[in-house]
Amino acid sequence: MGRENPPGAAFDTGSNAQPMLDLIASENLTLRYIFLTHTHDDHIADLPRLAATGAEVWASELEPAPHPGAKTFQENAHFHLGELSIKTLFTWGHSPGQTSFYITGLAWPLAIVGDSLFAGSMGGGLVSYEIQLRNNRQKLMKLPLDTVFACGHGPLTTLKQEKKHNPFFAR
């Protein structure tokens, strides 16, 4: 009896999901979930191709995905993927349903923050700057200090780095 391929998850697709598809194939993963931080074109442009894997597409109930069969989650929803736990945090302000995903079970906690926060910057508060700043302070800035932030644009950063150097959050 053969073993099943390990499960995987993707966060957004960008304009070209081919590198993700190549990694999924090379690591023999089964893509189980596609989580969307928000539905701006630069984050979901290649959603049909990635969703063709059969993975479930998930987006915030405040900003459903424009994809047939996509599912929605509420804030503080929990997903499990092997040893990983994924929790949804509504960090909207950039878009109506901007969501960050807090992941534990790795060597360090990880937050996929989309456009809620950029390294050294607040992120894009297109819908409401004030609400996004409040959400970032109340939700992202209260995560463990060793949390790695994977921003929608730009380099990885950490909560500790942002609290020390980001002019919006340094104290």
GROMACS .gro file of C-alpha atoms in nm:
model
  171
    1MET     CA    1   0.000   0.000   0.000
    2GLY     CA    2   0.151   0.335  -0.108
    3ARG     CA    3   0.177   0.642   0.111
    4GLU     CA    4  -0.024   0.951   0.037
    5ASN     CA    5   0.161   1.261  -0.069
    6PRO     CA    6   0.205   1.512   0.216
    7PRO     CA    7  -0.060   1.786   0.220
    8GLY     CA    8   0.025   2.144   0.126
    9ALA     CA    9  -0.130   2.487   0.130
   10ALA     CA   10  -0.077   2.794  -0.087
   11PHE     CA   11  -0.138   3.154   0.008
   12ASP     CA   12  -0.245   3.374  -0.285
   13THR     CA   13  -0.132   3.298  -0.640
   14GLY     CA   14   0.032   3.615  -0.766
   15SER     CA   15   0.036   3.666  -1.139
   16ASN     CA   16   0.207   3.335  -1.212
   17ALA     CA   17   0.149   3.024  -1.001
   18GLN     CA   18   0.393   2.811  -1.204
   19PRO     CA   19   0.673   2.825  -0.943
   20MET     CA   20   0.424   2.699  -0.681
   21LEU     CA   21   0.305   2.424  -0.915
   22ASP     CA   22   0.666   2.324  -0.982
   23LEU     CA   23   0.739   2.307  -0.607
   24ILE     CA   24   0.423   2.105  -0.542
   25ALA     CA   25   0.532   1.857  -0.810
   26SER     CA   26   0.898   1.838  -0.704
   27GLU     CA   27   0.807   1.783  -0.336
   28ASN     CA   28   0.525   1.537  -0.422
   29LEU     CA   29   0.272   1.744  -0.228
   30THR     CA   30  -0.103   1.729  -0.250
   31LEU     CA   31  -0.231   2.086  -0.248
   32ARG     CA   32  -0.521   2.079  -0.005
   33TYR     CA   33  -0.592   2.449   0.047
   34ILE     CA   34  -0.550   2.778  -0.135
   35PHE     CA   35  -0.592   3.061   0.116
   36LEU     CA   36  -0.646   3.415  -0.010
   37THR     CA   37  -0.528   3.715   0.189
   38HIS     CA   38  -0.754   3.931  -0.029
   39THR     CA   39  -0.888   3.937  -0.383
   40HIS     CA   40  -0.691   4.212  -0.555
   41ASP     CA   41  -0.577   4.101  -0.900
   42ASP     CA   42  -0.206   4.099  -0.810
   43HIS     CA   43  -0.282   3.832  -0.547
   44ILE     CA   44  -0.526   3.608  -0.736
   45ALA     CA   45  -0.444   3.652  -1.106
   46ASP     CA   46  -0.352   3.284  -1.152
   47LEU     CA   47  -0.618   3.139  -0.922
   48PRO     CA   48  -0.790   2.930  -1.193
   49ARG     CA   49  -0.465   2.748  -1.277
   50LEU     CA   50  -0.372   2.680  -0.914
   51ALA     CA   51  -0.730   2.579  -0.828
   52ALA     CA   52  -0.721   2.327  -1.115
   53THR     CA   53  -0.520   2.108  -0.873
   54GLY     CA   54  -0.847   2.038  -0.693
   55ALA     CA   55  -0.748   2.228  -0.378
   56GLU     CA   56  -1.018   2.403  -0.177
   57VAL     CA   57  -1.018   2.780  -0.227
   58TRP     CA   58  -1.080   2.981   0.091
   59ALA     CA   59  -1.133   3.356   0.140
   60SER     CA   60  -1.278   3.586   0.401
   61GLU     CA   61  -1.655   3.601   0.434
   62LEU     CA   62  -1.605   3.979   0.405
   63GLU     CA   63  -1.442   3.942   0.061
   64PRO     CA   64  -1.541   3.614  -0.106
   65ALA     CA   65  -1.324   3.479  -0.385
   66PRO     CA   66  -1.451   3.527  -0.739
   67HIS     CA   67  -1.407   3.157  -0.809
   68PRO     CA   68  -1.669   2.884  -0.851
   69GLY     CA   69  -1.698   2.668  -0.540
   70ALA     CA   70  -1.480   2.891  -0.324
   71LYS     CA   71  -1.553   2.871   0.048
   72THR     CA   72  -1.552   3.146   0.308
   73PHE     CA   73  -1.423   3.161   0.664
   74GLN     CA   74  -1.494   3.379   0.963
   75GLU     CA   75  -1.235   3.541   1.182
   76ASN     CA   76  -1.049   3.303   1.414
   77ALA     CA   77  -1.124   3.001   1.194
   78HIS     CA   78  -0.875   2.718   1.243
   79PHE     CA   79  -0.739   2.488   0.976
   80HIS     CA   80  -0.500   2.198   1.030
   81LEU     CA   81  -0.246   2.066   0.787
   82GLY     CA   82  -0.039   1.784   0.931
   83GLU     CA   83   0.134   1.931   1.237
   84LEU     CA   84   0.053   2.287   1.132
   85SER     CA   85  -0.227   2.496   1.275
   86ILE     CA   86  -0.352   2.792   1.068
   87LYS     CA   87  -0.566   3.064   1.228
   88THR     CA   88  -0.740   3.346   1.040
   89LEU     CA   89  -0.706   3.706   1.160
   90PHE     CA   90  -0.911   3.979   0.994
   91THR     CA   91  -0.661   4.260   0.938
   92TRP     CA   92  -0.865   4.457   0.694
   93GLY     CA   93  -0.811   4.813   0.591
   94HIS     CA   94  -0.622   4.743   0.270
   95SER     CA   95  -0.928   4.567   0.131
   96PRO     CA   96  -1.267   4.484   0.286
   97GLY     CA   97  -1.168   4.129   0.380
   98GLN     CA   98  -0.789   4.146   0.409
   99THR     CA   99  -0.688   3.847   0.620
  100SER     CA  100  -0.364   3.741   0.783
  101PHE     CA  101  -0.295   3.375   0.854
  102TYR     CA  102  -0.112   3.285   1.175
  103ILE     CA  103   0.064   2.950   1.147
  104THR     CA  104   0.212   2.748   1.431
  105GLY     CA  105   0.386   2.412   1.428
  106LEU     CA  106   0.699   2.531   1.246
  107ALA     CA  107   1.036   2.615   1.403
  108TRP     CA  108   0.908   2.975   1.434
  109PRO     CA  109   0.554   3.107   1.418
  110LEU     CA  110   0.468   3.249   1.078
  111ALA     CA  111   0.212   3.511   0.978
  112ILE     CA  112   0.114   3.542   0.612
  113VAL     CA  113   0.005   3.908   0.623
  114GLY     CA  114  -0.066   3.991   0.259
  115ASP     CA  115  -0.079   4.368   0.222
  116SER     CA  116  -0.167   4.439   0.587
  117LEU     CA  117   0.195   4.512   0.667
  118PHE     CA  118   0.518   4.556   0.474
  119ALA     CA  119   0.871   4.541   0.615
  120GLY     CA  120   0.930   4.887   0.761
  121SER     CA  121   0.587   5.016   0.656
  122MET     CA  122   0.222   5.003   0.752
  123GLY     CA  123   0.103   4.834   0.436
  124GLY     CA  124  -0.163   4.969   0.206
  125GLY     CA  125  -0.462   5.117   0.390
  126LEU     CA  126  -0.675   5.165   0.077
  127VAL     CA  127  -1.016   5.115   0.241
  128SER     CA  128  -0.939   5.259   0.583
  129TYR     CA  129  -0.597   5.357   0.711
  130GLU     CA  130  -0.723   5.400   1.068
  131ILE     CA  131  -0.890   5.060   1.084
  132GLN     CA  132  -0.590   4.887   0.929
  133LEU     CA  133  -0.353   5.052   1.177
  134ARG     CA  134  -0.582   4.946   1.463
  135ASN     CA  135  -0.608   4.588   1.331
  136ASN     CA  136  -0.230   4.567   1.289
  137ARG     CA  137  -0.170   4.694   1.641
  138GLN     CA  138  -0.437   4.475   1.804
  139LYS     CA  139  -0.373   4.155   1.609
  140LEU     CA  140  -0.032   4.143   1.443
  141MET     CA  141   0.171   4.339   1.699
  142LYS     CA  142   0.048   4.112   1.980
  143LEU     CA  143   0.177   3.790   1.825
  144PRO     CA  144   0.492   3.631   1.974
  145LEU     CA  145   0.807   3.841   1.911
  146ASP     CA  146   0.974   3.566   1.707
  147THR     CA  147   0.688   3.557   1.454
  148VAL     CA  148   0.810   3.578   1.096
  149PHE     CA  149   0.597   3.802   0.872
  150ALA     CA  150   0.556   3.701   0.507
  151CYS     CA  151   0.438   4.022   0.344
  152GLY     CA  152   0.251   4.037   0.015
  153HIS     CA  153   0.526   4.258  -0.131
  154GLY     CA  154   0.885   4.287  -0.020
  155PRO     CA  155   1.109   4.083   0.208
  156LEU     CA  156   1.030   3.867   0.507
  157THR     CA  157   1.055   4.041   0.841
  158THR     CA  158   0.985   3.959   1.205
  159LEU     CA  159   0.760   4.111   1.466
  160LYS     CA  160   1.068   4.194   1.675
  161GLN     CA  161   1.225   4.377   1.378
  162GLU     CA  162   0.906   4.572   1.308
  163LYS     CA  163   0.861   4.674   1.673
  164LYS     CA  164   1.218   4.800   1.674
  165HIS     CA  165   1.243   4.973   1.334
  166ASN     CA  166   0.901   5.025   1.175
  167PRO     CA  167   0.801   5.390   1.230
  168PHE     CA  168   0.433   5.291   1.262
  169PHE     CA  169   0.492   5.041   1.542
  170ALA     CA  170   0.827   5.119   1.710
  171ARG     CA  171   0.796   5.241   2.065
   0.00000   0.00000   0.00000
